[in-house]
Amino acid sequence: MGTLIILAILVLLVLGINSPVWWLAAAALIYLYVRHVRVDQSAPGSSPGGGSSSGSSSATRMDSDYHSYRRRRDRMARWERRYRRERPWNVKK
């Protein structure tokens, strides 16, 4: 979704070479993207995959309390066990 919006912004900027109206449309799209889409992605529990987050972003994020830390750690352990079970040839030993 974000890629499509950024692509649309780039198209509007290219079209804006001859017409400043397209520049204004690109600026409005940038404003809406930063205001709504990026804020929604950074909100806790807003990811569409059921609240699970990727390993790289969760490693840098601090958990608010011990229970959320335990839930995140247990969820990551379940995914790692499942990965090892489903792909035994791909696991480093």
PDB file of N, CA and C in Angstrom:
ATOM      1  N   MET A   1       0.825  -1.185   0.000  1.00  0.00           N
ATOM      2  CA  MET A   1       0.000   0.000   0.000  1.00  0.00           C
ATOM      3  C   MET A   1       0.871   1.251   0.000  1.00  0.00           C
ATOM      4  N   GLY A   2       1.857   1.280   0.850  1.00  0.00           N
ATOM      5  CA  GLY A   2       2.745   2.432   0.920  1.00  0.00           C
ATOM      6  C   GLY A   2       3.539   2.620  -0.360  1.00  0.00           C
ATOM      7  N   THR A   3       3.913   1.492  -0.986  1.00  0.00           N
ATOM      8  CA  THR A   3       4.653   1.571  -2.239  1.00  0.00           C
ATOM      9  C   THR A   3       3.813   2.210  -3.334  1.00  0.00           C
ATOM     10  N   LEU A   4       2.542   1.863  -3.379  1.00  0.00           N
ATOM     11  CA  LEU A   4       1.659   2.452  -4.389  1.00  0.00           C
ATOM     12  C   LEU A   4       1.484   3.953  -4.174  1.00  0.00           C
ATOM     13  N   ILE A   5       1.375   4.360  -2.934  1.00  0.00           N
ATOM     14  CA  ILE A   5       1.211   5.788  -2.643  1.00  0.00           C
ATOM     15  C   ILE A   5       2.473   6.555  -3.016  1.00  0.00           C
ATOM     16  N   ILE A   6       3.629   5.988  -2.691  1.00  0.00           N
ATOM     17  CA  ILE A   6       4.883   6.650  -3.037  1.00  0.00           C
ATOM     18  C   ILE A   6       5.055   6.709  -4.553  1.00  0.00           C
ATOM     19  N   LEU A   7       4.655   5.643  -5.251  1.00  0.00           N
ATOM     20  CA  LEU A   7       4.708   5.653  -6.712  1.00  0.00           C
ATOM     21  C   LEU A   7       3.780   6.734  -7.277  1.00  0.00           C
ATOM     22  N   ALA A   8       2.596   6.868  -6.705  1.00  0.00           N
ATOM     23  CA  ALA A   8       1.668   7.915  -7.152  1.00  0.00           C
ATOM     24  C   ALA A   8       2.247   9.303  -6.906  1.00  0.00           C
ATOM     25  N   ILE A   9       2.934   9.480  -5.782  1.00  0.00           N
ATOM     26  CA  ILE A   9       3.571  10.772  -5.490  1.00  0.00           C
ATOM     27  C   ILE A   9       4.637  11.077  -6.539  1.00  0.00           C
ATOM     28  N   LEU A  10       5.439  10.072  -6.897  1.00  0.00           N
ATOM     29  CA  LEU A  10       6.473  10.287  -7.906  1.00  0.00           C
ATOM     30  C   LEU A  10       5.875  10.625  -9.269  1.00  0.00           C
ATOM     31  N   VAL A  11       4.786   9.951  -9.631  1.00  0.00           N
ATOM     32  CA  VAL A  11       4.118  10.251 -10.894  1.00  0.00           C
ATOM     33  C   VAL A  11       3.591  11.677 -10.891  1.00  0.00           C
ATOM     34  N   LEU A  12       2.987  12.097  -9.789  1.00  0.00           N
ATOM     35  CA  LEU A  12       2.488  13.464  -9.706  1.00  0.00           C
ATOM     36  C   LEU A  12       3.614  14.492  -9.785  1.00  0.00           C
ATOM     37  N   LEU A  13       4.763  14.165  -9.207  1.00  0.00           N
ATOM     38  CA  LEU A  13       5.895  15.082  -9.292  1.00  0.00           C
ATOM     39  C   LEU A  13       6.405  15.194 -10.724  1.00  0.00           C
ATOM     40  N   VAL A  14       6.441  14.053 -11.440  1.00  0.00           N
ATOM     41  CA  VAL A  14       6.879  14.096 -12.836  1.00  0.00           C
ATOM     42  C   VAL A  14       5.875  14.881 -13.677  1.00  0.00           C
ATOM     43  N   LEU A  15       4.600  14.676 -13.452  1.00  0.00           N
ATOM     44  CA  LEU A  15       3.586  15.432 -14.181  1.00  0.00           C
ATOM     45  C   LEU A  15       3.633  16.915 -13.827  1.00  0.00           C
ATOM     46  N   GLY A  16       4.130  17.239 -12.661  1.00  0.00           N
ATOM     47  CA  GLY A  16       4.168  18.609 -12.194  1.00  0.00           C
ATOM     48  C   GLY A  16       5.263  19.448 -12.801  1.00  0.00           C
ATOM     49  N   ILE A  17       6.034  18.883 -13.708  1.00  0.00           N
ATOM     50  CA  ILE A  17       7.093  19.663 -14.353  1.00  0.00           C
ATOM     51  C   ILE A  17       6.490  20.858 -15.091  1.00  0.00           C
ATOM     52  N   ASN A  18       5.337  20.637 -15.738  1.00  0.00           N
ATOM     53  CA  ASN A  18       4.725  21.718 -16.516  1.00  0.00           C
ATOM     54  C   ASN A  18       3.552  22.384 -15.823  1.00  0.00           C
ATOM     55  N   SER A  19       3.033  21.775 -14.779  1.00  0.00           N
ATOM     56  CA  SER A  19       1.841  22.325 -14.146  1.00  0.00           C
ATOM     57  C   SER A  19       1.977  22.273 -12.632  1.00  0.00           C
ATOM     58  N   PRO A  20       1.920  23.408 -11.969  1.00  0.00           N
ATOM     59  CA  PRO A  20       2.065  23.426 -10.512  1.00  0.00           C
ATOM     60  C   PRO A  20       0.890  22.799  -9.772  1.00  0.00           C
ATOM     61  N   VAL A  21      -0.221  22.558 -10.455  1.00  0.00           N
ATOM     62  CA  VAL A  21      -1.376  21.916  -9.813  1.00  0.00           C
ATOM     63  C   VAL A  21      -1.013  20.490  -9.405  1.00  0.00           C
ATOM     64  N   TRP A  22      -0.216  19.819 -10.249  1.00  0.00           N
ATOM     65  CA  TRP A  22       0.200  18.450  -9.916  1.00  0.00           C
ATOM     66  C   TRP A  22       1.133  18.442  -8.709  1.00  0.00           C
ATOM     67  N   TRP A  23       1.953  19.504  -8.576  1.00  0.00           N
ATOM     68  CA  TRP A  23       2.819  19.607  -7.399  1.00  0.00           C
ATOM     69  C   TRP A  23       1.976  19.728  -6.127  1.00  0.00           C
ATOM     70  N   LEU A  24       0.915  20.502  -6.220  1.00  0.00           N
ATOM     71  CA  LEU A  24       0.033  20.640  -5.057  1.00  0.00           C
ATOM     72  C   LEU A  24      -0.655  19.320  -4.733  1.00  0.00           C
ATOM     73  N   ALA A  25      -1.052  18.583  -5.755  1.00  0.00           N
ATOM     74  CA  ALA A  25      -1.669  17.279  -5.523  1.00  0.00           C
ATOM     75  C   ALA A  25      -0.670  16.322  -4.878  1.00  0.00           C
ATOM     76  N   ALA A  26       0.580  16.367  -5.320  1.00  0.00           N
ATOM     77  CA  ALA A  26       1.615  15.520  -4.720  1.00  0.00           C
ATOM     78  C   ALA A  26       1.856  15.907  -3.266  1.00  0.00           C
ATOM     79  N   ALA A  27       1.871  17.204  -3.000  1.00  0.00           N
ATOM     80  CA  ALA A  27       2.069  17.665  -1.622  1.00  0.00           C
ATOM     81  C   ALA A  27       0.911  17.227  -0.731  1.00  0.00           C
ATOM     82  N   ALA A  28      -0.306  17.288  -1.253  1.00  0.00           N
ATOM     83  CA  ALA A  28      -1.466  16.850  -0.475  1.00  0.00           C
ATOM     84  C   ALA A  28      -1.391  15.347  -0.206  1.00  0.00           C
ATOM     85  N   LEU A  29      -0.951  14.584  -1.195  1.00  0.00           N
ATOM     86  CA  LEU A  29      -0.828  13.139  -1.013  1.00  0.00           C
ATOM     87  C   LEU A  29       0.262  12.802  -0.006  1.00  0.00           C
ATOM     88  N   ILE A  30       1.351  13.532  -0.038  1.00  0.00           N
ATOM     89  CA  ILE A  30       2.419  13.334   0.948  1.00  0.00           C
ATOM     90  C   ILE A  30       1.902  13.634   2.347  1.00  0.00           C
ATOM     91  N   TYR A  31       1.170  14.729   2.469  1.00  0.00           N
ATOM     92  CA  TYR A  31       0.615  15.097   3.775  1.00  0.00           C
ATOM     93  C   TYR A  31      -0.323  14.004   4.295  1.00  0.00           C
ATOM     94  N   LEU A  32      -1.211  13.528   3.446  1.00  0.00           N
ATOM     95  CA  LEU A  32      -2.140  12.481   3.871  1.00  0.00           C
ATOM     96  C   LEU A  32      -1.417  11.184   4.208  1.00  0.00           C
ATOM     97  N   TYR A  33      -0.397  10.855   3.439  1.00  0.00           N
ATOM     98  CA  TYR A  33       0.368   9.638   3.701  1.00  0.00           C
ATOM     99  C   TYR A  33       1.075   9.709   5.053  1.00  0.00           C
ATOM    100  N   VAL A  34       1.741  10.825   5.310  1.00  0.00           N
ATOM    101  CA  VAL A  34       2.460  10.978   6.581  1.00  0.00           C
ATOM    102  C   VAL A  34       1.484  11.062   7.741  1.00  0.00           C
ATOM    103  N   ARG A  35       0.386  11.757   7.542  1.00  0.00           N
ATOM    104  CA  ARG A  35      -0.574  11.996   8.614  1.00  0.00           C
ATOM    105  C   ARG A  35      -1.349  10.740   9.007  1.00  0.00           C
ATOM    106  N   HIS A  36      -1.772   9.936   8.034  1.00  0.00           N
ATOM    107  CA  HIS A  36      -2.666   8.822   8.329  1.00  0.00           C
ATOM    108  C   HIS A  36      -2.013   7.455   8.201  1.00  0.00           C
ATOM    109  N   VAL A  37      -1.356   7.189   7.104  1.00  0.00           N
ATOM    110  CA  VAL A  37      -0.840   5.846   6.867  1.00  0.00           C
ATOM    111  C   VAL A  37       0.341   5.559   7.773  1.00  0.00           C
ATOM    112  N   ARG A  38       1.309   6.440   7.852  1.00  0.00           N
ATOM    113  CA  ARG A  38       2.490   6.190   8.668  1.00  0.00           C
ATOM    114  C   ARG A  38       2.153   6.176  10.155  1.00  0.00           C
ATOM    115  N   VAL A  39       1.229   6.988  10.599  1.00  0.00           N
ATOM    116  CA  VAL A  39       0.831   7.002  12.007  1.00  0.00           C
ATOM    117  C   VAL A  39       0.140   5.691  12.363  1.00  0.00           C
ATOM    118  N   ASP A  40      -0.712   5.182  11.464  1.00  0.00           N
ATOM    119  CA  ASP A  40      -1.404   3.922  11.722  1.00  0.00           C
ATOM    120  C   ASP A  40      -0.442   2.756  11.796  1.00  0.00           C
ATOM    121  N   GLN A  41       0.626   2.790  11.017  1.00  0.00           N
ATOM    122  CA  GLN A  41       1.584   1.696  11.045  1.00  0.00           C
ATOM    123  C   GLN A  41       2.395   1.692  12.332  1.00  0.00           C
ATOM    124  N   SER A  42       2.626   2.831  12.922  1.00  0.00           N
ATOM    125  CA  SER A  42       3.434   2.886  14.131  1.00  0.00           C
ATOM    126  C   SER A  42       2.621   2.640  15.394  1.00  0.00           C
ATOM    127  N   ALA A  43       1.293   2.624  15.283  1.00  0.00           N
ATOM    128  CA  ALA A  43       0.460   2.368  16.456  1.00  0.00           C
ATOM    129  C   ALA A  43       0.580   0.913  16.873  1.00  0.00           C
ATOM    130  N   PRO A  44       0.626   0.612  18.172  1.00  0.00           N
ATOM    131  CA  PRO A  44       0.763  -0.766  18.621  1.00  0.00           C
ATOM    132  C   PRO A  44      -0.487  -1.578  18.300  1.00  0.00           C
ATOM    133  N   GLY A  45      -0.265  -2.797  17.820  1.00  0.00           N
ATOM    134  CA  GLY A  45      -1.377  -3.700  17.524  1.00  0.00           C
ATOM    135  C   GLY A  45      -2.135  -3.365  16.264  1.00  0.00           C
ATOM    136  N   SER A  46      -1.571  -2.548  15.393  1.00  0.00           N
ATOM    137  CA  SER A  46      -2.293  -2.152  14.193  1.00  0.00           C
ATOM    138  C   SER A  46      -1.884  -2.941  12.964  1.00  0.00           C
ATOM    139  N   SER A  47      -0.939  -3.870  13.100  1.00  0.00           N
ATOM    140  CA  SER A  47      -0.526  -4.616  11.921  1.00  0.00           C
ATOM    141  C   SER A  47      -1.602  -5.621  11.534  1.00  0.00           C
ATOM    142  N   PRO A  48      -1.806  -5.835  10.231  1.00  0.00           N
ATOM    143  CA  PRO A  48      -2.904  -6.674   9.787  1.00  0.00           C
ATOM    144  C   PRO A  48      -2.701  -8.157  10.048  1.00  0.00           C
ATOM    145  N   GLY A  49      -1.533  -8.582  10.418  1.00  0.00           N
ATOM    146  CA  GLY A  49      -1.266  -9.995  10.634  1.00  0.00           C
ATOM    147  C   GLY A  49      -1.648 -10.476  12.016  1.00  0.00           C
ATOM    148  N   GLY A  50      -2.603  -9.911  12.645  1.00  0.00           N
ATOM    149  CA  GLY A  50      -3.028 -10.362  13.958  1.00  0.00           C
ATOM    150  C   GLY A  50      -2.220  -9.784  15.096  1.00  0.00           C
ATOM    151  N   GLY A  51      -1.525  -8.711  14.854  1.00  0.00           N
ATOM    152  CA  GLY A  51      -0.773  -8.076  15.925  1.00  0.00           C
ATOM    153  C   GLY A  51       0.662  -8.535  16.021  1.00  0.00           C
ATOM    154  N   SER A  52       1.084  -9.474  15.178  1.00  0.00           N
ATOM    155  CA  SER A  52       2.459  -9.918  15.231  1.00  0.00           C
ATOM    156  C   SER A  52       3.331  -8.947  14.469  1.00  0.00           C
ATOM    157  N   SER A  53       4.540  -8.757  14.937  1.00  0.00           N
ATOM    158  CA  SER A  53       5.446  -7.830  14.281  1.00  0.00           C
ATOM    159  C   SER A  53       6.685  -8.574  13.831  1.00  0.00           C
ATOM    160  N   SER A  54       7.429  -7.993  12.931  1.00  0.00           N
ATOM    161  CA  SER A  54       8.621  -8.637  12.421  1.00  0.00           C
ATOM    162  C   SER A  54       9.706  -8.610  13.489  1.00  0.00           C
ATOM    163  N   GLY A  55      10.683  -9.470  13.343  1.00  0.00           N
ATOM    164  CA  GLY A  55      11.721  -9.596  14.341  1.00  0.00           C
ATOM    165  C   GLY A  55      12.606  -8.374  14.441  1.00  0.00           C
ATOM    166  N   SER A  56      12.899  -7.727  13.315  1.00  0.00           N
ATOM    167  CA  SER A  56      13.807  -6.585  13.355  1.00  0.00           C
ATOM    168  C   SER A  56      13.169  -5.381  14.042  1.00  0.00           C
ATOM    169  N   SER A  57      11.891  -5.142  13.794  1.00  0.00           N
ATOM    170  CA  SER A  57      11.266  -3.981  14.423  1.00  0.00           C
ATOM    171  C   SER A  57      10.958  -4.253  15.886  1.00  0.00           C
ATOM    172  N   SER A  58      10.647  -5.499  16.236  1.00  0.00           N
ATOM    173  CA  SER A  58      10.330  -5.785  17.625  1.00  0.00           C
ATOM    174  C   SER A  58      11.588  -5.807  18.490  1.00  0.00           C
ATOM    175  N   ALA A  59      12.743  -6.033  17.875  1.00  0.00           N
ATOM    176  CA  ALA A  59      13.973  -6.042  18.650  1.00  0.00           C
ATOM    177  C   ALA A  59      14.346  -4.636  19.092  1.00  0.00           C
ATOM    178  N   THR A  60      14.006  -3.642  18.304  1.00  0.00           N
ATOM    179  CA  THR A  60      14.354  -2.277  18.668  1.00  0.00           C
ATOM    180  C   THR A  60      13.283  -1.627  19.533  1.00  0.00           C
ATOM    181  N   ARG A  61      12.094  -2.194  19.553  1.00  0.00           N
ATOM    182  CA  ARG A  61      10.986  -1.606  20.316  1.00  0.00           C
ATOM    183  C   ARG A  61      11.059  -2.100  21.762  1.00  0.00           C
ATOM    184  N   MET A  62      10.825  -1.192  22.697  1.00  0.00           N
ATOM    185  CA  MET A  62      10.803  -1.572  24.099  1.00  0.00           C
ATOM    186  C   MET A  62       9.375  -1.929  24.491  1.00  0.00           C
ATOM    187  N   ASP A  63       9.213  -3.025  25.201  1.00  0.00           N
ATOM    188  CA  ASP A  63       7.891  -3.422  25.649  1.00  0.00           C
ATOM    189  C   ASP A  63       7.485  -2.598  26.862  1.00  0.00           C
ATOM    190  N   SER A  64       6.185  -2.344  26.950  1.00  0.00           N
ATOM    191  CA  SER A  64       5.704  -1.468  28.007  1.00  0.00           C
ATOM    192  C   SER A  64       5.693  -2.163  29.367  1.00  0.00           C
ATOM    193  N   ASP A  65       5.482  -3.456  29.383  1.00  0.00           N
ATOM    194  CA  ASP A  65       5.494  -4.170  30.653  1.00  0.00           C
ATOM    195  C   ASP A  65       5.976  -5.598  30.429  1.00  0.00           C
ATOM    196  N   TYR A  66       6.112  -6.321  31.509  1.00  0.00           N
ATOM    197  CA  TYR A  66       6.659  -7.663  31.449  1.00  0.00           C
ATOM    198  C   TYR A  66       5.749  -8.618  30.689  1.00  0.00           C
ATOM    199  N   HIS A  67       4.440  -8.442  30.805  1.00  0.00           N
ATOM    200  CA  HIS A  67       3.507  -9.354  30.138  1.00  0.00           C
ATOM    201  C   HIS A  67       3.584  -9.224  28.617  1.00  0.00           C
ATOM    202  N   SER A  68       3.705  -8.019  28.126  1.00  0.00           N
ATOM    203  CA  SER A  68       3.832  -7.861  26.675  1.00  0.00           C
ATOM    204  C   SER A  68       5.170  -8.420  26.200  1.00  0.00           C
ATOM    205  N   TYR A  69       6.209  -8.280  27.007  1.00  0.00           N
ATOM    206  CA  TYR A  69       7.496  -8.882  26.670  1.00  0.00           C
ATOM    207  C   TYR A  69       7.375 -10.401  26.584  1.00  0.00           C
ATOM    208  N   ARG A  70       6.709 -11.004  27.561  1.00  0.00           N
ATOM    209  CA  ARG A  70       6.544 -12.457  27.553  1.00  0.00           C
ATOM    210  C   ARG A  70       5.721 -12.922  26.358  1.00  0.00           C
ATOM    211  N   ARG A  71       4.635 -12.191  26.034  1.00  0.00           N
ATOM    212  CA  ARG A  71       3.821 -12.562  24.870  1.00  0.00           C
ATOM    213  C   ARG A  71       4.642 -12.500  23.590  1.00  0.00           C
ATOM    214  N   ARG A  72       5.419 -11.423  23.444  1.00  0.00           N
ATOM    215  CA  ARG A  72       6.240 -11.297  22.240  1.00  0.00           C
ATOM    216  C   ARG A  72       7.299 -12.384  22.181  1.00  0.00           C
ATOM    217  N   ARG A  73       7.938 -12.676  23.297  1.00  0.00           N
ATOM    218  CA  ARG A  73       8.974 -13.706  23.327  1.00  0.00           C
ATOM    219  C   ARG A  73       8.397 -15.080  23.047  1.00  0.00           C
ATOM    220  N   ASP A  74       7.250 -15.396  23.625  1.00  0.00           N
ATOM    221  CA  ASP A  74       6.617 -16.691  23.374  1.00  0.00           C
ATOM    222  C   ASP A  74       6.166 -16.825  21.925  1.00  0.00           C
ATOM    223  N   ARG A  75       5.652 -15.734  21.361  1.00  0.00           N
ATOM    224  CA  ARG A  75       5.229 -15.764  19.959  1.00  0.00           C
ATOM    225  C   ARG A  75       6.421 -16.001  19.037  1.00  0.00           C
ATOM    226  N   MET A  76       7.538 -15.343  19.334  1.00  0.00           N
ATOM    227  CA  MET A  76       8.734 -15.541  18.519  1.00  0.00           C
ATOM    228  C   MET A  76       9.256 -16.964  18.660  1.00  0.00           C
ATOM    229  N   ALA A  77       9.199 -17.527  19.851  1.00  0.00           N
ATOM    230  CA  ALA A  77       9.658 -18.898  20.062  1.00  0.00           C
ATOM    231  C   ALA A  77       8.777 -19.884  19.298  1.00  0.00           C
ATOM    232  N   ARG A  78       7.464 -19.654  19.289  1.00  0.00           N
ATOM    233  CA  ARG A  78       6.565 -20.517  18.515  1.00  0.00           C
ATOM    234  C   ARG A  78       6.889 -20.470  17.034  1.00  0.00           C
ATOM    235  N   TRP A  79       7.134 -19.265  16.517  1.00  0.00           N
ATOM    236  CA  TRP A  79       7.464 -19.141  15.095  1.00  0.00           C
ATOM    237  C   TRP A  79       8.794 -19.815  14.785  1.00  0.00           C
ATOM    238  N   GLU A  80       9.761 -19.698  15.667  1.00  0.00           N
ATOM    239  CA  GLU A  80      11.060 -20.342  15.428  1.00  0.00           C
ATOM    240  C   GLU A  80      10.937 -21.859  15.456  1.00  0.00           C
ATOM    241  N   ARG A  81      10.153 -22.403  16.399  1.00  0.00           N
ATOM    242  CA  ARG A  81       9.952 -23.850  16.433  1.00  0.00           C
ATOM    243  C   ARG A  81       9.241 -24.332  15.186  1.00  0.00           C
ATOM    244  N   ARG A  82       8.233 -23.560  14.756  1.00  0.00           N
ATOM    245  CA  ARG A  82       7.500 -23.930  13.546  1.00  0.00           C
ATOM    246  C   ARG A  82       8.409 -23.882  12.326  1.00  0.00           C
ATOM    247  N   TYR A  83       9.255 -22.883  12.242  1.00  0.00           N
ATOM    248  CA  TYR A  83      10.179 -22.768  11.118  1.00  0.00           C
ATOM    249  C   TYR A  83      11.133 -23.952  11.087  1.00  0.00           C
ATOM    250  N   ARG A  84      11.685 -24.310  12.253  1.00  0.00           N
ATOM    251  CA  ARG A  84      12.593 -25.451  12.314  1.00  0.00           C
ATOM    252  C   ARG A  84      11.888 -26.751  11.946  1.00  0.00           C
ATOM    253  N   ARG A  85      10.628 -26.885  12.363  1.00  0.00           N
ATOM    254  CA  ARG A  85       9.871 -28.098  12.077  1.00  0.00           C
ATOM    255  C   ARG A  85       9.532 -28.203  10.592  1.00  0.00           C
ATOM    256  N   GLU A  86       9.151 -27.085   9.968  1.00  0.00           N
ATOM    257  CA  GLU A  86       8.729 -27.121   8.565  1.00  0.00           C
ATOM    258  C   GLU A  86       9.893 -27.082   7.601  1.00  0.00           C
ATOM    259  N   ARG A  87      11.036 -26.549   7.997  1.00  0.00           N
ATOM    260  CA  ARG A  87      12.180 -26.433   7.099  1.00  0.00           C
ATOM    261  C   ARG A  87      13.444 -26.961   7.778  1.00  0.00           C
ATOM    262  N   PRO A  88      13.529 -28.277   8.008  1.00  0.00           N
ATOM    263  CA  PRO A  88      14.712 -28.804   8.704  1.00  0.00           C
ATOM    264  C   PRO A  88      15.986 -28.673   7.898  1.00  0.00           C
ATOM    265  N   TRP A  89      15.901 -28.587   6.568  1.00  0.00           N
ATOM    266  CA  TRP A  89      17.084 -28.470   5.728  1.00  0.00           C
ATOM    267  C   TRP A  89      17.641 -27.055   5.681  1.00  0.00           C
ATOM    268  N   ASN A  90      16.853 -26.095   6.154  1.00  0.00           N
ATOM    269  CA  ASN A  90      17.229 -24.699   6.038  1.00  0.00           C
ATOM    270  C   ASN A  90      17.704 -24.109   7.368  1.00  0.00           C
ATOM    271  N   VAL A  91      17.786 -24.906   8.395  1.00  0.00           N
ATOM    272  CA  VAL A  91      18.131 -24.414   9.724  1.00  0.00           C
ATOM    273  C   VAL A  91      19.637 -24.591   9.945  1.00  0.00           C
ATOM    274  N   LYS A  92      20.290 -23.527  10.420  1.00  0.00           N
ATOM    275  CA  LYS A  92      21.720 -23.622  10.728  1.00  0.00           C
ATOM    276  C   LYS A  92      21.916 -24.470  11.976  1.00  0.00           C
ATOM    277  N   LYS A  93      22.937 -25.297  11.942  1.00  0.00           N
ATOM    278  CA  LYS A  93      23.201 -26.161  13.111  1.00  0.00           C
ATOM    279  C   LYS A  93      24.486 -25.797  13.776  1.00  0.00           C
TER     280      LYS A  93
END
